[in-house]
C-alpha cells in the first residue's frame, strides 16, 4: 500500500488540523486519541511517512526506529503510567481494524486494561 499524504495523521503532522500534543521530537509526535478507549489513550506517530508497522519496522532507518521507540517510552513515563503499567498496541491492515494509514502506536493506561484481545 502506498502512503496517502492526505491521511489525518499526515495533516496533524503538517499542522493542518489540531491535536492535543503531549510530546514532540525529531522522530515522533504524540497526542491524545480523539476517541479514548481507556482513561489514558495516547497515540505516538513517527515523523516520517510510513503506512503501517510493517512499513515502518521494515524500511525506516535505524535512527528513526530507535528515536521512535525512545519517544514511546518517554511518553509513557511522562504520562505517569510506567510504574502502574500500560499497554502499547499497533494495528496493521484490515484484520486488525487499522483505520489511519500512518503508522502509530497506541499507549493505553490509567486503569486495569483487561484481556489482551476482546472476543468478537
Ligand atoms: P487505528 O484503528 O489503529 O488505525 O487507530 C486510529 C486511531 O486514531 C483511533 O483510535 C481514532 O480514535 C484516532 N483518531 C482518528 N482521528 C484522530 C484525530 N484527528 N486526533 C486524534 N486521534 C484520532
JSON list of C-alpha atoms and ligand atoms in Angstrom, two decimals:
[
{"chain": "A", "resi": 1, "resn": "UNK", "atom": "CA", "xyz": [0.00, 0.00, 0.00]},
{"chain": "A", "resi": 2, "resn": "UNK", "atom": "CA", "xyz": [1.43, 3.40, -0.92]},
{"chain": "A", "resi": 3, "resn": "UNK", "atom": "CA", "xyz": [1.39, 6.27, 1.54]},
{"chain": "A", "resi": 4, "resn": "UNK", "atom": "CA", "xyz": [-1.60, 8.63, 1.32]},
{"chain": "A", "resi": 5, "resn": "UNK", "atom": "CA", "xyz": [-0.33, 12.06, 2.29]},
{"chain": "A", "resi": 6, "resn": "UNK", "atom": "CA", "xyz": [-3.91, 13.21, 2.92]},
{"chain": "A", "resi": 7, "resn": "UNK", "atom": "CA", "xyz": [-4.46, 10.84, 5.86]},
{"chain": "A", "resi": 8, "resn": "UNK", "atom": "CA", "xyz": [-5.50, 12.51, 9.10]},
{"chain": "A", "resi": 9, "resn": "UNK", "atom": "CA", "xyz": [-2.17, 12.00, 10.89]},
{"chain": "A", "resi": 10, "resn": "UNK", "atom": "CA", "xyz": [-0.24, 13.48, 7.95]},
{"chain": "A", "resi": 11, "resn": "UNK", "atom": "CA", "xyz": [-2.49, 16.53, 8.30]},
{"chain": "A", "resi": 12, "resn": "UNK", "atom": "CA", "xyz": [-1.77, 16.68, 12.03]},
{"chain": "A", "resi": 13, "resn": "UNK", "atom": "CA", "xyz": [1.98, 16.48, 11.33]},
{"chain": "A", "resi": 14, "resn": "UNK", "atom": "CA", "xyz": [1.66, 19.38, 8.86]},
{"chain": "A", "resi": 15, "resn": "UNK", "atom": "CA", "xyz": [-0.32, 21.40, 11.40]},
{"chain": "A", "resi": 16, "resn": "UNK", "atom": "CA", "xyz": [-3.40, 21.46, 9.16]},
{"chain": "A", "resi": 17, "resn": "UNK", "atom": "CA", "xyz": [-5.64, 20.04, 11.88]},
{"chain": "A", "resi": 18, "resn": "UNK", "atom": "CA", "xyz": [-5.12, 20.38, 15.63]},
{"chain": "A", "resi": 19, "resn": "UNK", "atom": "CA", "xyz": [-4.16, 17.77, 18.18]},
{"chain": "A", "resi": 20, "resn": "UNK", "atom": "CA", "xyz": [-3.76, 17.63, 21.96]},
{"chain": "A", "resi": 21, "resn": "UNK", "atom": "CA", "xyz": [0.01, 17.25, 21.88]},
{"chain": "A", "resi": 22, "resn": "UNK", "atom": "CA", "xyz": [1.85, 15.51, 24.71]},
{"chain": "A", "resi": 23, "resn": "UNK", "atom": "CA", "xyz": [5.31, 15.16, 23.15]},
{"chain": "A", "resi": 24, "resn": "UNK", "atom": "CA", "xyz": [7.28, 16.07, 20.04]},
{"chain": "A", "resi": 25, "resn": "UNK", "atom": "CA", "xyz": [10.88, 15.48, 18.99]},
{"chain": "A", "resi": 26, "resn": "UNK", "atom": "CA", "xyz": [12.81, 14.90, 15.76]},
{"chain": "A", "resi": 27, "resn": "UNK", "atom": "CA", "xyz": [11.36, 11.42, 15.30]},
{"chain": "A", "resi": 28, "resn": "UNK", "atom": "CA", "xyz": [7.89, 11.36, 16.83]},
{"chain": "A", "resi": 29, "resn": "UNK", "atom": "CA", "xyz": [4.75, 13.26, 17.71]},
{"chain": "A", "resi": 30, "resn": "UNK", "atom": "CA", "xyz": [2.42, 12.09, 20.49]},
{"chain": "A", "resi": 31, "resn": "UNK", "atom": "CA", "xyz": [-1.11, 13.31, 21.12]},
{"chain": "A", "resi": 32, "resn": "UNK", "atom": "CA", "xyz": [-4.30, 12.24, 22.85]},
{"chain": "A", "resi": 33, "resn": "UNK", "atom": "CA", "xyz": [-6.61, 9.96, 20.88]},
{"chain": "A", "resi": 34, "resn": "UNK", "atom": "CA", "xyz": [-9.76, 11.81, 19.82]},
{"chain": "A", "resi": 35, "resn": "UNK", "atom": "CA", "xyz": [-11.96, 8.89, 20.97]},
{"chain": "A", "resi": 36, "resn": "UNK", "atom": "CA", "xyz": [-10.14, 7.46, 24.01]},
{"chain": "A", "resi": 37, "resn": "UNK", "atom": "CA", "xyz": [-10.71, 3.81, 24.82]},
{"chain": "A", "resi": 38, "resn": "UNK", "atom": "CA", "xyz": [-9.04, 4.00, 28.25]},
{"chain": "A", "resi": 39, "resn": "UNK", "atom": "CA", "xyz": [-8.51, 6.69, 30.89]},
{"chain": "A", "resi": 40, "resn": "UNK", "atom": "CA", "xyz": [-5.21, 7.39, 29.20]},
{"chain": "A", "resi": 41, "resn": "UNK", "atom": "CA", "xyz": [-5.08, 6.80, 25.44]},
{"chain": "A", "resi": 42, "resn": "UNK", "atom": "CA", "xyz": [-2.27, 8.49, 23.58]},
{"chain": "A", "resi": 43, "resn": "UNK", "atom": "CA", "xyz": [-1.03, 7.91, 20.04]},
{"chain": "A", "resi": 44, "resn": "UNK", "atom": "CA", "xyz": [2.64, 8.10, 19.08]},
{"chain": "A", "resi": 45, "resn": "UNK", "atom": "CA", "xyz": [3.40, 8.55, 15.39]},
{"chain": "A", "resi": 46, "resn": "UNK", "atom": "CA", "xyz": [6.70, 8.77, 13.52]},
{"chain": "A", "resi": 47, "resn": "UNK", "atom": "CA", "xyz": [7.52, 11.99, 11.69]},
{"chain": "A", "resi": 48, "resn": "UNK", "atom": "CA", "xyz": [8.25, 10.02, 8.52]},
{"chain": "A", "resi": 49, "resn": "UNK", "atom": "CA", "xyz": [5.67, 8.77, 6.01]},
{"chain": "A", "resi": 50, "resn": "UNK", "atom": "CA", "xyz": [5.07, 5.11, 6.90]},
{"chain": "A", "resi": 51, "resn": "UNK", "atom": "CA", "xyz": [1.78, 3.34, 6.26]},
{"chain": "A", "resi": 52, "resn": "UNK", "atom": "CA", "xyz": [1.92, 0.74, 8.99]},
{"chain": "A", "resi": 53, "resn": "UNK", "atom": "CA", "xyz": [4.09, -1.24, 11.39]},
{"chain": "A", "resi": 54, "resn": "UNK", "atom": "CA", "xyz": [5.36, -3.48, 8.57]},
{"chain": "A", "resi": 55, "resn": "UNK", "atom": "CA", "xyz": [6.39, -0.43, 6.54]},
{"chain": "A", "resi": 56, "resn": "UNK", "atom": "CA", "xyz": [7.99, 1.35, 9.49]},
{"chain": "A", "resi": 57, "resn": "UNK", "atom": "CA", "xyz": [9.84, -1.58, 11.05]},
{"chain": "A", "resi": 58, "resn": "UNK", "atom": "CA", "xyz": [10.83, -2.92, 7.64]},
{"chain": "A", "resi": 59, "resn": "UNK", "atom": "CA", "xyz": [12.02, 0.25, 5.93]},
{"chain": "A", "resi": 60, "resn": "UNK", "atom": "CA", "xyz": [12.70, 3.08, 8.42]},
{"chain": "A", "resi": 61, "resn": "UNK", "atom": "CA", "xyz": [16.31, 3.88, 9.28]},
{"chain": "A", "resi": 62, "resn": "UNK", "atom": "CA", "xyz": [17.87, 2.59, 12.49]},
{"chain": "A", "resi": 63, "resn": "UNK", "atom": "CA", "xyz": [17.91, 6.16, 13.84]},
{"chain": "A", "resi": 64, "resn": "UNK", "atom": "CA", "xyz": [14.20, 6.62, 13.11]},
{"chain": "A", "resi": 65, "resn": "UNK", "atom": "CA", "xyz": [13.29, 3.31, 14.76]},
{"chain": "A", "resi": 66, "resn": "UNK", "atom": "CA", "xyz": [15.44, 3.96, 17.82]},
{"chain": "A", "resi": 67, "resn": "UNK", "atom": "CA", "xyz": [14.22, 7.55, 18.14]},
{"chain": "A", "resi": 68, "resn": "UNK", "atom": "CA", "xyz": [10.60, 6.48, 17.79]},
{"chain": "A", "resi": 69, "resn": "UNK", "atom": "CA", "xyz": [10.88, 3.67, 20.35]},
{"chain": "A", "resi": 70, "resn": "UNK", "atom": "CA", "xyz": [12.57, 6.00, 22.83]},
{"chain": "A", "resi": 71, "resn": "UNK", "atom": "CA", "xyz": [9.77, 8.52, 22.30]},
{"chain": "A", "resi": 72, "resn": "UNK", "atom": "CA", "xyz": [7.16, 5.85, 23.12]},
{"chain": "A", "resi": 73, "resn": "UNK", "atom": "CA", "xyz": [8.99, 5.01, 26.35]},
{"chain": "A", "resi": 74, "resn": "UNK", "atom": "CA", "xyz": [9.33, 8.69, 27.27]},
{"chain": "A", "resi": 75, "resn": "UNK", "atom": "CA", "xyz": [5.65, 9.37, 26.60]},
{"chain": "A", "resi": 76, "resn": "UNK", "atom": "CA", "xyz": [4.61, 6.50, 28.89]},
{"chain": "A", "resi": 77, "resn": "UNK", "atom": "CA", "xyz": [6.97, 7.74, 31.60]},
{"chain": "A", "resi": 78, "resn": "UNK", "atom": "CA", "xyz": [5.78, 11.33, 31.26]},
{"chain": "A", "resi": 79, "resn": "UNK", "atom": "CA", "xyz": [2.15, 10.20, 31.40]},
{"chain": "A", "resi": 80, "resn": "UNK", "atom": "CA", "xyz": [2.94, 8.63, 34.78]},
{"chain": "A", "resi": 81, "resn": "UNK", "atom": "CA", "xyz": [1.92, 5.10, 33.83]},
{"chain": "A", "resi": 82, "resn": "UNK", "atom": "CA", "xyz": [5.30, 3.39, 33.82]},
{"chain": "A", "resi": 83, "resn": "UNK", "atom": "CA", "xyz": [5.09, 2.14, 37.39]},
{"chain": "A", "resi": 84, "resn": "UNK", "atom": "CA", "xyz": [1.43, 1.03, 37.37]},
{"chain": "A", "resi": 85, "resn": "UNK", "atom": "CA", "xyz": [1.68, -0.43, 33.89]},
{"chain": "A", "resi": 86, "resn": "UNK", "atom": "CA", "xyz": [0.39, 0.30, 30.44]},
{"chain": "A", "resi": 87, "resn": "UNK", "atom": "CA", "xyz": [-0.22, -1.35, 27.09]},
{"chain": "A", "resi": 88, "resn": "UNK", "atom": "CA", "xyz": [1.18, -0.44, 23.70]},
{"chain": "A", "resi": 89, "resn": "UNK", "atom": "CA", "xyz": [-0.53, -1.63, 20.53]},
{"chain": "A", "resi": 90, "resn": "UNK", "atom": "CA", "xyz": [-0.12, -1.19, 16.79]},
{"chain": "A", "resi": 91, "resn": "UNK", "atom": "CA", "xyz": [-2.67, -2.24, 14.20]},
{"chain": "A", "resi": 92, "resn": "UNK", "atom": "CA", "xyz": [-1.54, -3.34, 10.75]},
{"chain": "A", "resi": 93, "resn": "UNK", "atom": "CA", "xyz": [-4.01, -3.84, 7.97]},
{"chain": "A", "resi": 94, "resn": "UNK", "atom": "CA", "xyz": [-7.62, -4.86, 7.57]},
{"chain": "A", "resi": 95, "resn": "UNK", "atom": "CA", "xyz": [-7.89, -7.76, 10.04]},
{"chain": "A", "resi": 96, "resn": "UNK", "atom": "CA", "xyz": [-6.54, -5.55, 12.81]},
{"chain": "A", "resi": 97, "resn": "UNK", "atom": "CA", "xyz": [-9.04, -2.80, 12.03]},
{"chain": "A", "resi": 98, "resn": "UNK", "atom": "CA", "xyz": [-6.35, -0.21, 11.25]},
{"chain": "A", "resi": 99, "resn": "UNK", "atom": "CA", "xyz": [-8.22, 2.99, 10.40]},
{"chain": "A", "resi": 100, "resn": "UNK", "atom": "CA", "xyz": [-5.48, 5.53, 9.82]},
{"chain": "A", "resi": 101, "resn": "UNK", "atom": "CA", "xyz": [-2.81, 4.59, 7.24]},
{"chain": "A", "resi": 102, "resn": "UNK", "atom": "CA", "xyz": [0.07, 6.32, 9.02]},
{"chain": "A", "resi": 103, "resn": "UNK", "atom": "CA", "xyz": [1.92, 4.04, 11.44]},
{"chain": "A", "resi": 104, "resn": "UNK", "atom": "CA", "xyz": [1.02, 4.71, 15.06]},
{"chain": "A", "resi": 105, "resn": "UNK", "atom": "CA", "xyz": [1.39, 3.13, 18.47]},
{"chain": "A", "resi": 106, "resn": "UNK", "atom": "CA", "xyz": [-1.49, 3.33, 20.91]},
{"chain": "A", "resi": 107, "resn": "UNK", "atom": "CA", "xyz": [-0.49, 3.83, 24.57]},
{"chain": "A", "resi": 108, "resn": "UNK", "atom": "CA", "xyz": [-3.26, 2.77, 26.96]},
{"chain": "A", "resi": 109, "resn": "UNK", "atom": "CA", "xyz": [-3.12, 3.19, 30.73]},
{"chain": "A", "resi": 110, "resn": "UNK", "atom": "CA", "xyz": [-4.54, 4.76, 33.85]},
{"chain": "A", "resi": 111, "resn": "UNK", "atom": "CA", "xyz": [-6.73, 1.77, 34.64]},
{"chain": "A", "resi": 112, "resn": "UNK", "atom": "CA", "xyz": [-6.77, -2.04, 34.62]},
{"chain": "A", "resi": 113, "resn": "UNK", "atom": "CA", "xyz": [-6.80, -2.92, 30.94]},
{"chain": "A", "resi": 114, "resn": "UNK", "atom": "CA", "xyz": [-8.42, -6.33, 30.93]},
{"chain": "A", "resi": 115, "resn": "UNK", "atom": "CA", "xyz": [-7.91, -9.01, 28.36]},
{"chain": "A", "resi": 116, "resn": "UNK", "atom": "CA", "xyz": [-5.42, -8.58, 25.57]},
{"chain": "A", "resi": 117, "resn": "UNK", "atom": "CA", "xyz": [-7.99, -9.32, 22.88]},
{"chain": "A", "resi": 118, "resn": "UNK", "atom": "CA", "xyz": [-11.72, -8.94, 23.32]},
{"chain": "A", "resi": 119, "resn": "UNK", "atom": "CA", "xyz": [-13.60, -11.73, 21.53]},
{"chain": "A", "resi": 120, "resn": "UNK", "atom": "CA", "xyz": [-15.97, -10.53, 18.80]},
{"chain": "B", "resi": 1, "resn": "LIG", "atom": "P1", "xyz": [-6.22, 2.52, 14.30]},
{"chain": "B", "resi": 1, "resn": "LIG", "atom": "O1", "xyz": [-7.56, 1.86, 14.32]},
{"chain": "B", "resi": 1, "resn": "LIG", "atom": "O2", "xyz": [-5.14, 1.69, 14.97]},
{"chain": "B", "resi": 1, "resn": "LIG", "atom": "O3", "xyz": [-5.83, 3.00, 12.92]},
{"chain": "B", "resi": 1, "resn": "LIG", "atom": "O4", "xyz": [-6.35, 3.79, 15.24]},
{"chain": "B", "resi": 1, "resn": "LIG", "atom": "C1", "xyz": [-6.66, 5.07, 14.77]},
{"chain": "B", "resi": 1, "resn": "LIG", "atom": "C2", "xyz": [-6.94, 5.92, 15.97]},
{"chain": "B", "resi": 1, "resn": "LIG", "atom": "O5", "xyz": [-6.86, 7.28, 15.58]},
{"chain": "B", "resi": 1, "resn": "LIG", "atom": "C3", "xyz": [-8.34, 5.71, 16.57]},
{"chain": "B", "resi": 1, "resn": "LIG", "atom": "O6", "xyz": [-8.20, 5.33, 17.94]},
{"chain": "B", "resi": 1, "resn": "LIG", "atom": "C4", "xyz": [-9.01, 7.09, 16.42]},
{"chain": "B", "resi": 1, "resn": "LIG", "atom": "O7", "xyz": [-9.83, 7.42, 17.51]},
{"chain": "B", "resi": 1, "resn": "LIG", "atom": "C5", "xyz": [-7.80, 8.01, 16.32]},
{"chain": "B", "resi": 1, "resn": "LIG", "atom": "N1", "xyz": [-8.01, 9.26, 15.63]},
{"chain": "B", "resi": 1, "resn": "LIG", "atom": "C6", "xyz": [-8.61, 9.45, 14.43]},
{"chain": "B", "resi": 1, "resn": "LIG", "atom": "N2", "xyz": [-8.60, 10.76, 14.09]},
{"chain": "B", "resi": 1, "resn": "LIG", "atom": "C7", "xyz": [-7.97, 11.41, 15.11]},
{"chain": "B", "resi": 1, "resn": "LIG", "atom": "C8", "xyz": [-7.63, 12.77, 15.35]},
{"chain": "B", "resi": 1, "resn": "LIG", "atom": "N3", "xyz": [-7.95, 13.76, 14.49]},
{"chain": "B", "resi": 1, "resn": "LIG", "atom": "N4", "xyz": [-6.97, 13.07, 16.50]},
{"chain": "B", "resi": 1, "resn": "LIG", "atom": "C9", "xyz": [-6.65, 12.10, 17.38]},
{"chain": "B", "resi": 1, "resn": "LIG", "atom": "N5", "xyz": [-6.93, 10.79, 17.20]},
{"chain": "B", "resi": 1, "resn": "LIG", "atom": "C10", "xyz": [-7.59, 10.45, 16.08]}
]
